[in-house]
Each structure stands twice: as structure tokens, then as C-alpha cells.
Amino acid sequence: RATMTVDEPYPGGENSRMVFERAFEALKDIIKEDYENVCIVTHGGVIRSLLTGIVGANPERWLTFGRQLENCSITELLYDDKAETFHIERLNDYAHIEDRDDLLRKHFGTGYFMKK
């Protein structure tokens, strides 16, 4: 059960700090390139870990950024290369699938954070 008091790794896996460090290295490589826009497809845990690290929050607070991110939701980060800062523009935006209720998380069983 996630209490947001300890940054525990999943059994045999990573904790939020480890996920942030790995994903942020990849993100830094991407922003070095001359791309105007980049789309990254990943899991909600990676998104939450990245956002937690980017804002400098304690890794155990990773669930602050949405306990249940919708599948196919959009989280948008803008990078200001002059100031070398990230800006969170959108989080868990799923307006593009709102008319498809059958795709929403509420239909996918109990899940890790959902009521049983």
C-alpha cells in the first residue's frame, strides 16, 4: 500500500528516485537535440516520477501527481532552453477519449490504487 512516506521499490524493480534518474537522463539527451516537438509514450509511474523529480519534491511523494492517470492521457512538458527549466503545461489530459467511456480506467478492474 502506498503511504507516500517511503520510496519503496516494486519487488525486483525500481523506486521512484531510480525511475527519475533513469528517465531524466534520457530526457536530457532528447533536449540536447534540435527537435521542436517530441512525443514520449510511457507508463504513469514514469510520468509521476519525472514530474516529482523535476519540481524537486521528495521521491516518496510521487503519487502527488495523480494516483490514477488515465490510459492514453497527455502530460505536456515545455522546456525553456534559455532558462534551462521545465514547465508542466498539462497533466492527465484525456479530453480526446472522454466520449469513449469504455476506455476509462474505471472499467479495468481493481488496479493498484482502486477500491476493491
Short mmCIF file of N, CA and C in Angstrom, two decimals:
data_model
loop_
_atom_site.label_atom_id
_atom_site.label_comp_id
_atom_site.label_asym_id
_atom_site.label_seq_id
_atom_site.Cartn_x
_atom_site.Cartn_y
_atom_site.Cartn_z
N ARG A 1 0.84 -1.18 0.00
CA ARG A 1 0.00 0.00 0.00
C ARG A 1 0.88 1.24 0.00
N ALA A 2 0.62 2.18 -0.87
CA ALA A 2 1.43 3.38 -1.00
C ALA A 2 1.01 4.42 0.04
N THR A 3 1.92 4.67 0.99
CA THR A 3 1.62 5.64 2.05
C THR A 3 2.30 6.99 1.82
N MET A 4 3.15 7.07 0.81
CA MET A 4 3.91 8.28 0.50
C MET A 4 4.80 8.70 1.66
N THR A 5 5.33 7.73 2.41
CA THR A 5 6.28 8.02 3.48
C THR A 5 7.64 7.39 3.21
N VAL A 6 7.69 6.41 2.31
CA VAL A 6 8.93 5.72 1.97
C VAL A 6 8.94 5.50 0.46
N ASP A 7 10.08 5.72 -0.17
CA ASP A 7 10.22 5.48 -1.60
C ASP A 7 10.65 4.03 -1.82
N GLU A 8 9.68 3.12 -1.71
CA GLU A 8 9.97 1.69 -1.80
C GLU A 8 9.99 1.23 -3.25
N PRO A 9 10.92 0.37 -3.58
CA PRO A 9 10.91 -0.20 -4.94
C PRO A 9 9.84 -1.28 -5.05
N TYR A 10 9.34 -1.45 -6.25
CA TYR A 10 8.48 -2.60 -6.53
C TYR A 10 9.35 -3.84 -6.36
N PRO A 11 8.80 -4.96 -5.96
CA PRO A 11 9.60 -6.18 -5.81
C PRO A 11 10.37 -6.48 -7.10
N GLY A 12 11.69 -6.54 -6.97
CA GLY A 12 12.54 -6.81 -8.12
C GLY A 12 12.67 -5.64 -9.09
N GLY A 13 12.17 -4.48 -8.72
CA GLY A 13 12.17 -3.33 -9.61
C GLY A 13 12.80 -2.09 -9.00
N GLU A 14 12.35 -0.95 -9.46
CA GLU A 14 12.92 0.33 -9.07
C GLU A 14 11.98 1.10 -8.15
N ASN A 15 12.55 2.04 -7.41
CA ASN A 15 11.73 3.00 -6.68
C ASN A 15 11.63 4.28 -7.51
N SER A 16 10.90 5.25 -7.03
CA SER A 16 10.66 6.48 -7.79
C SER A 16 11.95 7.23 -8.10
N ARG A 17 12.85 7.31 -7.14
CA ARG A 17 14.12 8.01 -7.37
C ARG A 17 14.90 7.35 -8.50
N MET A 18 14.94 6.02 -8.51
CA MET A 18 15.66 5.30 -9.55
C MET A 18 15.02 5.51 -10.92
N VAL A 19 13.69 5.49 -10.95
CA VAL A 19 12.98 5.73 -12.22
C VAL A 19 13.27 7.14 -12.71
N PHE A 20 13.22 8.13 -11.81
CA PHE A 20 13.51 9.51 -12.20
C PHE A 20 14.91 9.61 -12.79
N GLU A 21 15.89 9.07 -12.09
CA GLU A 21 17.28 9.19 -12.56
C GLU A 21 17.46 8.59 -13.95
N ARG A 22 16.86 7.43 -14.18
CA ARG A 22 16.98 6.76 -15.48
C ARG A 22 16.25 7.55 -16.57
N ALA A 23 15.02 7.94 -16.28
CA ALA A 23 14.21 8.64 -17.28
C ALA A 23 14.72 10.05 -17.54
N PHE A 24 15.21 10.72 -16.50
CA PHE A 24 15.68 12.09 -16.69
C PHE A 24 16.95 12.13 -17.54
N GLU A 25 17.80 11.11 -17.42
CA GLU A 25 18.98 11.04 -18.28
C GLU A 25 18.55 10.98 -19.75
N ALA A 26 17.53 10.17 -20.03
CA ALA A 26 17.02 10.08 -21.41
C ALA A 26 16.41 11.41 -21.85
N LEU A 27 15.68 12.05 -20.94
CA LEU A 27 15.06 13.34 -21.27
C LEU A 27 16.13 14.40 -21.55
N LYS A 28 17.21 14.40 -20.79
CA LYS A 28 18.30 15.36 -21.02
C LYS A 28 18.95 15.12 -22.38
N ASP A 29 19.07 13.85 -22.78
CA ASP A 29 19.61 13.55 -24.11
C ASP A 29 18.69 14.09 -25.20
N ILE A 30 17.40 13.96 -25.01
CA ILE A 30 16.43 14.43 -26.00
C ILE A 30 16.48 15.95 -26.14
N ILE A 31 16.56 16.67 -25.03
CA ILE A 31 16.52 18.15 -25.12
C ILE A 31 17.81 18.72 -25.71
N LYS A 32 18.88 17.92 -25.78
CA LYS A 32 20.12 18.37 -26.43
C LYS A 32 19.97 18.42 -27.94
N GLU A 33 19.01 17.65 -28.46
CA GLU A 33 18.80 17.59 -29.90
C GLU A 33 18.02 18.82 -30.36
N ASP A 34 17.97 19.00 -31.65
CA ASP A 34 17.31 20.18 -32.23
C ASP A 34 15.88 19.86 -32.65
N TYR A 35 15.11 19.25 -31.76
CA TYR A 35 13.73 18.93 -32.06
C TYR A 35 12.84 20.08 -31.62
N GLU A 36 11.77 20.30 -32.39
CA GLU A 36 10.79 21.31 -31.98
C GLU A 36 9.77 20.68 -31.04
N ASN A 37 9.31 19.48 -31.36
CA ASN A 37 8.35 18.75 -30.53
C ASN A 37 8.76 17.29 -30.45
N VAL A 38 8.52 16.69 -29.31
CA VAL A 38 8.82 15.28 -29.09
C VAL A 38 7.64 14.66 -28.37
N CYS A 39 7.27 13.47 -28.79
CA CYS A 39 6.22 12.70 -28.11
C CYS A 39 6.88 11.48 -27.48
N ILE A 40 6.70 11.32 -26.19
CA ILE A 40 7.23 10.17 -25.46
C ILE A 40 6.05 9.39 -24.92
N VAL A 41 6.02 8.12 -25.17
CA VAL A 41 4.94 7.26 -24.69
C VAL A 41 5.51 6.42 -23.55
N THR A 42 4.87 6.49 -22.39
CA THR A 42 5.38 5.77 -21.23
C THR A 42 4.27 5.47 -20.24
N HIS A 43 4.61 4.82 -19.17
CA HIS A 43 3.66 4.48 -18.11
C HIS A 43 3.50 5.64 -17.14
N GLY A 44 2.38 5.65 -16.43
CA GLY A 44 2.09 6.70 -15.47
C GLY A 44 3.11 6.82 -14.36
N GLY A 45 3.69 5.70 -13.93
CA GLY A 45 4.71 5.75 -12.88
C GLY A 45 5.93 6.54 -13.31
N VAL A 46 6.31 6.42 -14.57
CA VAL A 46 7.45 7.17 -15.09
C VAL A 46 7.10 8.66 -15.15
N ILE A 47 5.89 8.96 -15.60
CA ILE A 47 5.45 10.35 -15.67
C ILE A 47 5.46 10.97 -14.28
N ARG A 48 4.87 10.28 -13.31
CA ARG A 48 4.83 10.82 -11.94
C ARG A 48 6.23 10.98 -11.36
N SER A 49 7.11 10.01 -11.60
CA SER A 49 8.48 10.10 -11.08
C SER A 49 9.24 11.27 -11.73
N LEU A 50 9.07 11.44 -13.04
CA LEU A 50 9.71 12.58 -13.72
C LEU A 50 9.22 13.91 -13.16
N LEU A 51 7.91 14.06 -13.03
CA LEU A 51 7.37 15.32 -12.52
C LEU A 51 7.82 15.59 -11.10
N THR A 52 7.84 14.55 -10.28
CA THR A 52 8.29 14.70 -8.89
C THR A 52 9.73 15.20 -8.85
N GLY A 53 10.60 14.58 -9.65
CA GLY A 53 12.00 15.00 -9.69
C GLY A 53 12.19 16.37 -10.28
N ILE A 54 11.45 16.69 -11.33
CA ILE A 54 11.59 17.99 -11.99
C ILE A 54 11.25 19.14 -11.05
N VAL A 55 10.22 18.94 -10.21
CA VAL A 55 9.85 20.02 -9.28
C VAL A 55 10.65 19.96 -7.98
N GLY A 56 11.52 18.95 -7.85
CA GLY A 56 12.38 18.86 -6.68
C GLY A 56 11.69 18.33 -5.43
N ALA A 57 10.60 17.60 -5.60
CA ALA A 57 9.89 17.04 -4.45
C ALA A 57 10.60 15.77 -3.99
N ASN A 58 10.34 15.37 -2.77
CA ASN A 58 10.89 14.12 -2.26
C ASN A 58 10.32 12.96 -3.06
N PRO A 59 11.16 11.97 -3.42
CA PRO A 59 10.69 10.86 -4.26
C PRO A 59 9.50 10.11 -3.69
N GLU A 60 9.37 10.03 -2.37
CA GLU A 60 8.24 9.30 -1.81
C GLU A 60 6.91 10.00 -2.08
N ARG A 61 6.93 11.21 -2.56
CA ARG A 61 5.72 11.98 -2.86
C ARG A 61 5.27 11.82 -4.31
N TRP A 62 5.77 10.80 -5.02
CA TRP A 62 5.49 10.63 -6.44
C TRP A 62 4.01 10.50 -6.75
N LEU A 63 3.21 10.02 -5.83
CA LEU A 63 1.77 9.88 -6.09
C LEU A 63 1.02 11.20 -6.01
N THR A 64 1.71 12.26 -5.61
CA THR A 64 1.09 13.58 -5.60
C THR A 64 0.61 13.95 -7.01
N PHE A 65 1.33 13.49 -8.02
CA PHE A 65 0.98 13.78 -9.41
C PHE A 65 0.05 12.71 -9.96
N GLY A 66 -1.13 12.59 -9.39
CA GLY A 66 -2.15 11.72 -9.94
C GLY A 66 -2.00 10.27 -9.55
N ARG A 67 -2.85 9.81 -8.67
CA ARG A 67 -2.83 8.40 -8.28
C ARG A 67 -3.25 7.52 -9.44
N GLN A 68 -4.22 7.94 -10.22
CA GLN A 68 -4.71 7.16 -11.35
C GLN A 68 -4.66 8.02 -12.62
N LEU A 69 -3.60 7.94 -13.37
CA LEU A 69 -3.55 8.62 -14.66
C LEU A 69 -4.32 7.76 -15.66
N GLU A 70 -5.13 8.41 -16.46
CA GLU A 70 -5.90 7.67 -17.46
C GLU A 70 -4.98 7.10 -18.54
N ASN A 71 -5.33 5.91 -19.03
CA ASN A 71 -4.62 5.36 -20.17
C ASN A 71 -4.77 6.32 -21.34
N CYS A 72 -3.71 6.52 -22.07
CA CYS A 72 -3.68 7.41 -23.25
C CYS A 72 -3.84 8.88 -22.91
N SER A 73 -3.68 9.25 -21.64
CA SER A 73 -3.77 10.67 -21.29
C SER A 73 -2.50 11.39 -21.74
N ILE A 74 -2.59 12.69 -21.82
CA ILE A 74 -1.47 13.52 -22.27
C ILE A 74 -0.96 14.35 -21.11
N THR A 75 0.32 14.25 -20.87
CA THR A 75 1.01 15.15 -19.93
C THR A 75 2.01 15.91 -20.78
N GLU A 76 1.96 17.22 -20.71
CA GLU A 76 2.79 18.05 -21.57
C GLU A 76 3.78 18.85 -20.75
N LEU A 77 5.06 18.70 -21.11
CA LEU A 77 6.13 19.49 -20.51
C LEU A 77 6.70 20.41 -21.57
N LEU A 78 6.96 21.62 -21.20
CA LEU A 78 7.67 22.54 -22.08
C LEU A 78 9.05 22.77 -21.47
N TYR A 79 10.05 22.80 -22.32
CA TYR A 79 11.41 23.05 -21.85
C TYR A 79 11.86 24.40 -22.37
N ASP A 80 12.29 25.26 -21.48
CA ASP A 80 12.83 26.58 -21.83
C ASP A 80 14.34 26.45 -21.85
N ASP A 81 14.92 26.39 -23.05
CA ASP A 81 16.35 26.17 -23.15
C ASP A 81 17.18 27.36 -22.67
N LYS A 82 16.62 28.56 -22.71
CA LYS A 82 17.35 29.73 -22.20
C LYS A 82 17.45 29.69 -20.68
N ALA A 83 16.35 29.39 -20.02
CA ALA A 83 16.32 29.32 -18.56
C ALA A 83 16.69 27.93 -18.04
N GLU A 84 16.75 26.95 -18.96
CA GLU A 84 17.02 25.55 -18.61
C GLU A 84 16.05 25.04 -17.54
N THR A 85 14.77 25.29 -17.79
CA THR A 85 13.72 24.86 -16.86
C THR A 85 12.60 24.17 -17.62
N PHE A 86 11.92 23.28 -16.91
CA PHE A 86 10.74 22.61 -17.43
C PHE A 86 9.50 23.29 -16.86
N HIS A 87 8.43 23.27 -17.64
CA HIS A 87 7.14 23.80 -17.21
C HIS A 87 6.08 22.75 -17.48
N ILE A 88 5.28 22.44 -16.48
CA ILE A 88 4.22 21.46 -16.63
C ILE A 88 3.00 22.18 -17.20
N GLU A 89 2.67 21.89 -18.45
CA GLU A 89 1.56 22.56 -19.13
C GLU A 89 0.25 21.80 -18.98
N ARG A 90 0.31 20.47 -19.03
CA ARG A 90 -0.90 19.64 -18.89
C ARG A 90 -0.53 18.39 -18.12
N LEU A 91 -1.48 17.88 -17.35
CA LEU A 91 -1.30 16.64 -16.62
C LEU A 91 -2.56 15.81 -16.75
N ASN A 92 -2.41 14.57 -17.21
CA ASN A 92 -3.53 13.63 -17.28
C ASN A 92 -4.71 14.16 -18.10
N ASP A 93 -4.43 14.81 -19.19
CA ASP A 93 -5.48 15.33 -20.08
C ASP A 93 -5.98 14.18 -20.94
N TYR A 94 -7.25 13.82 -20.77
CA TYR A 94 -7.82 12.74 -21.57
C TYR A 94 -9.09 13.20 -22.29
N ALA A 95 -9.16 14.47 -22.59
CA ALA A 95 -10.33 15.03 -23.28
C ALA A 95 -10.57 14.32 -24.62
N HIS A 96 -9.51 13.86 -25.26
CA HIS A 96 -9.63 13.20 -26.57
C HIS A 96 -10.31 11.83 -26.49
N ILE A 97 -10.49 11.27 -25.28
CA ILE A 97 -11.18 9.98 -25.16
C ILE A 97 -12.37 10.05 -24.20
N GLU A 98 -12.75 11.24 -23.78
CA GLU A 98 -13.87 11.36 -22.85
C GLU A 98 -15.17 10.77 -23.40
N ASP A 99 -15.35 10.83 -24.70
CA ASP A 99 -16.58 10.29 -25.28
C ASP A 99 -16.52 8.76 -25.42
N ARG A 100 -15.42 8.15 -25.03
CA ARG A 100 -15.25 6.69 -25.05
C ARG A 100 -15.14 6.19 -23.61
N ASP A 101 -16.25 6.23 -22.91
CA ASP A 101 -16.29 5.83 -21.50
C ASP A 101 -15.70 4.44 -21.28
N ASP A 102 -15.85 3.56 -22.25
CA ASP A 102 -15.36 2.20 -22.12
C ASP A 102 -13.83 2.12 -22.04
N LEU A 103 -13.14 3.19 -22.42
CA LEU A 103 -11.68 3.21 -22.36
C LEU A 103 -11.14 3.75 -21.04
N LEU A 104 -12.01 4.28 -20.19
CA LEU A 104 -11.54 4.91 -18.95
C LEU A 104 -11.17 3.86 -17.91
N ARG A 105 -10.26 4.21 -17.03
CA ARG A 105 -9.70 3.28 -16.04
C ARG A 105 -10.75 2.63 -15.15
N LYS A 106 -11.85 3.29 -14.93
CA LYS A 106 -12.86 2.74 -14.03
C LYS A 106 -13.39 1.38 -14.50
N HIS A 107 -13.13 1.02 -15.74
CA HIS A 107 -13.60 -0.24 -16.29
C HIS A 107 -12.54 -1.34 -16.30
N PHE A 108 -11.36 -1.08 -15.72
CA PHE A 108 -10.26 -2.04 -15.81
C PHE A 108 -9.98 -2.77 -14.51
N GLY A 109 -10.99 -3.16 -13.77
CA GLY A 109 -10.80 -3.96 -12.56
C GLY A 109 -10.36 -3.15 -11.37
N THR A 110 -9.73 -3.83 -10.42
CA THR A 110 -9.41 -3.19 -9.15
C THR A 110 -8.16 -2.35 -9.22
N GLY A 111 -7.16 -2.73 -9.99
CA GLY A 111 -5.93 -1.94 -10.08
C GLY A 111 -5.26 -1.76 -8.74
N TYR A 112 -4.09 -1.16 -8.76
CA TYR A 112 -3.29 -1.00 -7.55
C TYR A 112 -3.90 0.00 -6.57
N PHE A 113 -4.49 1.06 -7.07
CA PHE A 113 -4.97 2.13 -6.22
C PHE A 113 -6.49 2.23 -6.17
N MET A 114 -7.19 1.37 -6.87
CA MET A 114 -8.65 1.47 -6.94
C MET A 114 -9.29 0.69 -5.81
N LYS A 115 -10.48 1.07 -5.44
CA LYS A 115 -11.23 0.36 -4.39
C LYS A 115 -11.56 -1.03 -4.89
N LYS A 116 -11.55 -1.97 -3.97
CA LYS A 116 -11.89 -3.36 -4.33
C LYS A 116 -13.35 -3.61 -4.13
#
